[in-house]
Amino acid sequence: MEKMPYQAGLEGQDVRFQQPVMQPSATLTVSTDWRDRLPVLAGATVTLRELRASDASSLFALLTTEEVARFISPPPTTVEGFERFIAWTLRQRSAGTYACFAVTLDATDTAIGIFQLRQLEPGFGTAEWGFALGSAYWGTGVFLEGAELLVNFAFNTVGVHRLEARAAVRNGRGNGALRKMGAVQEGLLRKSFLKNGEYLDQALWTILEEDWTGKKGRNAEEGVIIH
Ligand SMILES: CC(C)(COP(=O)(O)OP(=O)(O)OC[C@H]1O[C@@H](n2cnc3c(N)ncnc32)[C@H](O)[C@@H]1OP(=O)(O)O)[C@@H](O)C(=O)NCCC(=O)NCCS
């Protein structure tokens, strides 16, 4: 999450993705390409869907608090900044390099957080994910449900084979959440994340597609609705 690619001022620098990614899952029928529009990923109580400009105000309110922003790259500082961020996410999705989902609860459709996925190499074989939720939703199970939807999307739809995450070592919840997802801590990235003028160590966590489908394979396509 810490170094996910959006930065205010870089909005014009989209890079078009050249080659379509082949889908590794023979059983998932995808009627439209995720690059044209993100699918709605529906869990029991959590739904991930594409961001909309109208999500800017709730994301601004929920993701700019001190406790949420403490260990992540600085979020936009205004509602308009979030609107620009959302427009940027849509351009990056069209380019095939990145996807950002709004986290919503079935009852409301209000965006209460985001899950991001970006390629670390052309073709999306290796990718990085990141996430942030409004603090009112921490410890409620929303993370785990949303994370399973996102990871299934990464492996089954996008074709990722190695999914990385970086979490500042001091970020107890971030590391605890990744551990809970079954991610493996592969190493320590010393002084790899600049936050408030200080370089922080980060843990590198990974999930491999073969580990994930071995564990979750039977349910891998559950809840995926393609629009
Ligand atoms: C990261 C985030 C999405 C996780 O969601 P969450 O609802 O807090 O996660 P959960 O409560 O499901 O899981 C966190 C786990 O870490 C554990 N944990 C909490 N503090 C901890 C600490 N200091 N050390 C170790 N584990 C800790 C929790 O007990 C929990 O495990 P449990 O469910 O087995 O008890 C949320 O905390 C968040 O948005 N944080 C701010 C943004 C951020 O830091 N993003 C991550 C960047 S890597």
CSV table of C-alpha atoms in Angstrom, one decimal, residues 3-5 14-21 34-35 88 92-100 116-130 153-154 158-164 166:
chain,number,residue,atom,x,y,z
A,3,LYS,CA,4.1,2.8,-2.5
A,4,MET,CA,1.1,2.3,-4.7
A,5,PRO,CA,1.6,4.4,-7.7
A,14,ASP,CA,-0.6,6.9,-18.3
A,15,VAL,CA,1.3,4.2,-20.1
A,16,ARG,CA,-0.8,2.0,-22.5
A,17,PHE,CA,-0.5,-1.7,-21.9
A,18,GLN,CA,0.3,-3.5,-25.1
A,19,GLN,CA,-0.5,-7.2,-24.8
A,20,PRO,CA,-3.7,-8.7,-23.5
A,21,VAL,CA,-3.2,-11.0,-20.4
A,34,TRP,CA,-11.6,-6.1,-16.6
A,35,ARG,CA,-9.7,-3.4,-18.4
A,88,TRP,CA,-6.6,8.4,-12.5
A,92,GLN,CA,-4.8,3.2,-15.2
A,93,ARG,CA,-7.4,0.4,-15.3
A,94,SER,CA,-8.0,1.1,-19.0
A,95,ALA,CA,-4.3,0.9,-19.6
A,96,GLY,CA,-4.3,-2.5,-17.9
A,97,THR,CA,-1.7,-1.7,-15.3
A,98,TYR,CA,-3.7,-1.2,-12.2
A,99,ALA,CA,-7.1,-1.8,-10.6
A,100,CYS,CA,-8.7,0.0,-7.6
A,116,GLN,CA,-5.6,-1.6,-5.0
A,117,LEU,CA,-3.8,-4.0,-7.3
A,118,ARG,CA,-0.9,-2.9,-9.6
A,119,GLN,CA,1.4,-4.8,-11.9
A,120,LEU,CA,5.1,-4.9,-10.9
A,121,GLU,CA,6.1,-6.2,-14.4
A,122,PRO,CA,4.5,-6.0,-17.8
A,123,GLY,CA,1.7,-8.6,-18.2
A,124,PHE,CA,0.8,-8.6,-14.5
A,125,GLY,CA,2.6,-11.8,-13.6
A,126,THR,CA,3.9,-10.2,-10.4
A,127,ALA,CA,1.6,-7.7,-8.7
A,128,GLU,CA,1.4,-5.7,-5.5
A,129,TRP,CA,-1.8,-5.1,-3.6
A,130,GLY,CA,-2.7,-2.5,-1.0
A,153,PHE,CA,-9.7,-11.5,-8.7
A,154,ALA,CA,-5.9,-11.1,-9.0
A,158,VAL,CA,-6.0,-10.9,-14.0
A,159,GLY,CA,-3.6,-13.9,-14.1
A,160,VAL,CA,-1.2,-12.8,-11.4
A,161,HIS,CA,1.0,-15.6,-10.2
A,162,ARG,CA,2.9,-13.8,-7.4
A,163,LEU,CA,1.2,-11.2,-5.2
A,164,GLU,CA,3.3,-9.0,-3.1
A,166,ARG,CA,4.6,-4.2,1.7
